[in-house]
PDB file of C-alpha atoms in Angstrom:
ATOM      1  CA  MET A   1    -181.763  94.805  96.922  1.00  0.00           C
ATOM      2  CA  GLN A   2    -180.881  95.134  93.260  1.00  0.00           C
ATOM      3  CA  LEU A   3    -180.692  98.844  92.389  1.00  0.00           C
ATOM      4  CA  PRO A   4    -182.108  99.929  89.032  1.00  0.00           C
ATOM      5  CA  THR A   5    -179.578 100.880  86.387  1.00  0.00           C
ATOM      6  CA  THR A   6    -181.821 103.108  84.251  1.00  0.00           C
ATOM      7  CA  PHE A   7    -184.548 105.658  84.837  1.00  0.00           C
ATOM      8  CA  ASN A   8    -187.153 103.474  83.102  1.00  0.00           C
ATOM      9  CA  GLU A   9    -186.232 100.464  85.214  1.00  0.00           C
ATOM     10  CA  LEU A  10    -186.537 102.543  88.389  1.00  0.00           C
ATOM     11  CA  ILE A  11    -189.990 103.849  87.413  1.00  0.00           C
ATOM     12  CA  GLU A  12    -191.104 100.357  86.391  1.00  0.00           C
ATOM     13  CA  LYS A  13    -190.110  98.931  89.794  1.00  0.00           C
ATOM     14  CA  ALA A  14    -191.748 101.833  91.625  1.00  0.00           C
ATOM     15  CA  ASN A  15    -194.989 101.247  89.726  1.00  0.00           C
ATOM     16  CA  GLN A  16    -194.855  97.470  90.226  1.00  0.00           C
ATOM     17  CA  LEU A  17    -194.585  97.920  93.980  1.00  0.00           C
ATOM     18  CA  ASP A  18    -197.063 100.823  93.968  1.00  0.00           C
ATOM     19  CA  LEU A  19    -194.412 103.146  95.417  1.00  0.00           C
ATOM     20  CA  TYR A  20    -194.252 105.849  92.736  1.00  0.00           C
ATOM     21  CA  LYS A  21    -196.283 108.350  94.801  1.00  0.00           C
ATOM     22  CA  LYS A  22    -194.089 107.668  97.837  1.00  0.00           C
ATOM     23  CA  LEU A  23    -191.028 108.324  95.669  1.00  0.00           C
ATOM     24  CA  ILE A  24    -192.516 111.700  94.687  1.00  0.00           C
ATOM     25  CA  LEU A  25    -193.284 112.520  98.332  1.00  0.00           C
ATOM     26  CA  GLN A  26    -189.722 111.614  99.369  1.00  0.00           C
ATOM     27  CA  LEU A  27    -188.314 113.848  96.624  1.00  0.00           C
ATOM     28  CA  ASN A  28    -190.541 116.711  97.743  1.00  0.00           C
ATOM     29  CA  LYS A  29    -189.511 116.236 101.369  1.00  0.00           C
ATOM     30  CA  ASP A  30    -185.781 116.295 100.631  1.00  0.00           C
ATOM     31  CA  PHE A  31    -186.064 119.259  98.267  1.00  0.00           C
ATOM     32  CA  LEU A  32    -187.965 121.118 100.975  1.00  0.00           C
ATOM     33  CA  TYR A  33    -185.208 120.284 103.513  1.00  0.00           C
ATOM     34  CA  ALA A  34    -182.648 121.583 101.012  1.00  0.00           C
ATOM     35  CA  ASN A  35    -184.673 124.786 100.696  1.00  0.00           C
ATOM     36  CA  ILE A  36    -185.097 124.336  96.939  1.00  0.00           C
ATOM     37  CA  ASP A  37    -188.356 125.489  95.418  1.00  0.00           C
ATOM     38  CA  LEU A  38    -189.459 122.369  93.580  1.00  0.00           C
ATOM     39  CA  ASP A  39    -192.653 120.574  94.459  1.00  0.00           C
ATOM     40  CA  PHE A  40    -193.821 117.671  92.323  1.00  0.00           C
ATOM     41  CA  HIS A  41    -197.528 116.875  92.258  1.00  0.00           C
ATOM     42  CA  GLU A  42    -198.272 113.247  93.174  1.00  0.00           C
ATOM     43  CA  ASP A  43    -199.721 112.659  89.700  1.00  0.00           C
ATOM     44  CA  THR A  44    -196.616 113.906  87.882  1.00  0.00           C
ATOM     45  CA  LEU A  45    -195.840 111.727  84.892  1.00  0.00           C
ATOM     46  CA  PRO A  46    -192.450 109.986  84.974  1.00  0.00           C
ATOM     47  CA  SER A  47    -191.327 111.849  81.831  1.00  0.00           C
ATOM     48  CA  SER A  48    -192.178 115.196  83.457  1.00  0.00           C
ATOM     49  CA  LEU A  49    -190.461 114.132  86.672  1.00  0.00           C
ATOM     50  CA  LYS A  50    -187.284 113.298  84.780  1.00  0.00           C
ATOM     51  CA  LEU A  51    -187.358 116.547  82.788  1.00  0.00           C
ATOM     52  CA  LEU A  52    -188.074 118.836  85.761  1.00  0.00           C
ATOM     53  CA  LEU A  53    -185.508 117.151  87.973  1.00  0.00           C
ATOM     54  CA  HIS A  54    -182.862 117.336  85.245  1.00  0.00           C
ATOM     55  CA  GLU A  55    -183.630 120.992  84.568  1.00  0.00           C
ATOM     56  CA  THR A  56    -183.500 121.863  88.277  1.00  0.00           C
ATOM     57  CA  VAL A  57    -180.197 120.057  88.859  1.00  0.00           C
ATOM     58  CA  TYR A  58    -178.735 121.768  85.788  1.00  0.00           C
ATOM     59  CA  LYS A  59    -179.750 125.218  87.081  1.00  0.00           C
ATOM     60  CA  LEU A  60    -178.380 124.424  90.534  1.00  0.00           C
ATOM     61  CA  ILE A  61    -175.003 123.381  89.085  1.00  0.00           C
ATOM     62  CA  GLN A  62    -174.859 126.502  86.918  1.00  0.00           C
ATOM     63  CA  GLU A  63    -176.242 129.154  89.269  1.00  0.00           C
ATOM     64  CA  LYS A  64    -176.404 127.885  92.862  1.00  0.00           C
ATOM     65  CA  PHE A  65    -173.592 125.416  93.375  1.00  0.00           C
ATOM     66  CA  SER A  66    -173.670 125.495  97.192  1.00  0.00           C
ATOM     67  CA  GLU A  67    -177.412 124.658  97.142  1.00  0.00           C
ATOM     68  CA  TYR A  68    -176.620 121.825  94.719  1.00  0.00           C
ATOM     69  CA  LEU A  69    -174.035 120.400  97.127  1.00  0.00           C
ATOM     70  CA  ASN A  70    -176.474 120.810 100.016  1.00  0.00           C
ATOM     71  CA  LEU A  71    -179.131 118.883  98.075  1.00  0.00           C
ATOM     72  CA  LEU A  72    -176.708 116.033  97.409  1.00  0.00           C
ATOM     73  CA  TYR A  73    -175.864 115.957 101.119  1.00  0.00           C
ATOM     74  CA  ILE A  74    -179.522 115.945 102.226  1.00  0.00           C
ATOM     75  CA  VAL A  75    -180.520 113.275  99.718  1.00  0.00           C
ATOM     76  CA  ASP A  76    -177.368 111.376 100.735  1.00  0.00           C
ATOM     77  CA  VAL A  77    -176.051 110.746  97.235  1.00  0.00           C
ATOM     78  CA  SER A  78    -172.765 108.858  97.302  1.00  0.00           C
ATOM     79  CA  GLU A  79    -169.840 111.255  96.938  1.00  0.00           C
ATOM     80  CA  LYS A  80    -167.856 108.464  95.309  1.00  0.00           C
ATOM     81  CA  GLU A  81    -170.507 108.019  92.596  1.00  0.00           C
ATOM     82  CA  VAL A  82    -170.708 111.764  91.912  1.00  0.00           C
ATOM     83  CA  LYS A  83    -166.920 112.073  91.648  1.00  0.00           C
ATOM     84  CA  ALA A  84    -166.868 109.160  89.191  1.00  0.00           C
ATOM     85  CA  LEU A  85    -169.032 111.113  86.724  1.00  0.00           C
ATOM     86  CA  ASN A  86    -167.521 113.020  83.810  1.00  0.00           C
ATOM     87  CA  GLY A  87    -168.030 116.744  84.364  1.00  0.00           C
ATOM     88  CA  ASP A  88    -167.032 117.910  80.859  1.00  0.00           C
ATOM     89  CA  ASP A  89    -170.631 118.208  79.639  1.00  0.00           C
ATOM     90  CA  ILE A  90    -172.799 119.899  82.275  1.00  0.00           C
ATOM     91  CA  VAL A  91    -176.068 118.847  80.622  1.00  0.00           C
ATOM     92  CA  LYS A  92    -175.002 115.192  80.698  1.00  0.00           C
ATOM     93  CA  LEU A  93    -173.664 115.588  84.251  1.00  0.00           C
ATOM     94  CA  ALA A  94    -176.986 117.048  85.427  1.00  0.00           C
ATOM     95  CA  GLU A  95    -178.837 114.118  83.854  1.00  0.00           C
ATOM     96  CA  GLU A  96    -176.585 111.565  85.559  1.00  0.00           C
ATOM     97  CA  VAL A  97    -176.794 113.333  88.934  1.00  0.00           C
ATOM     98  CA  SER A  98    -180.585 113.473  88.589  1.00  0.00           C
ATOM     99  CA  PHE A  99    -180.619 109.709  88.197  1.00  0.00           C
ATOM    100  CA  LEU A 100    -178.327 109.292  91.234  1.00  0.00           C
ATOM    101  CA  ILE A 101    -180.752 111.426  93.252  1.00  0.00           C
ATOM    102  CA  LEU A 102    -183.723 109.352  92.099  1.00  0.00           C
ATOM    103  CA  LYS A 103    -181.866 106.124  92.773  1.00  0.00           C
ATOM    104  CA  ARG A 104    -181.031 107.177  96.341  1.00  0.00           C
ATOM    105  CA  GLU A 105    -184.584 108.351  96.964  1.00  0.00           C
ATOM    106  CA  TRP A 106    -185.802 105.004  95.624  1.00  0.00           C
ATOM    107  CA  GLN A 107    -183.579 103.183  98.137  1.00  0.00           C
ATOM    108  CA  LYS A 108    -185.109 105.177 100.991  1.00  0.00           C
ATOM    109  CA  VAL A 109    -188.679 104.487  99.854  1.00  0.00           C
ATOM    110  CA  TRP A 110    -188.009 100.800  99.170  1.00  0.00           C
ATOM    111  CA  PHE A 111    -186.359 100.214 102.561  1.00  0.00           C
ATOM    112  CA  ARG A 112    -189.144 102.023 104.394  1.00  0.00           C
ATOM    113  CA  ASN A 113    -191.703  99.905 102.554  1.00  0.00           C
ATOM    114  CA  CYS A 114    -189.944  96.598 103.293  1.00  0.00           C
ATOM    115  CA  TYR A 115    -188.996  97.226 106.899  1.00  0.00           C
TER     116      TYR A 115
END
């Protein structure tokens, strides 16, 4: 499996394989497990998904760091990848972590679809 390197590439692959709604459902499920109040509607546009996810991750980093760490654990984002990010700019960090979350959720959905 070749993982997407950009948000647009990820969304394009999800749409090609008709898995975008399953990606949304997986996000909702993991956010619910993490006890974070964020529920995407299945018809959420990719641009809105990106914006809301980025905003939520930013707020978690700023205000609820333990919930942020719990979310990363539940989603199963690679600790190595998170540590490799530059934490100087929190807005940029939140954007990059949001993509890591989406990428990991995409892996789960893709594997479940293939196997």
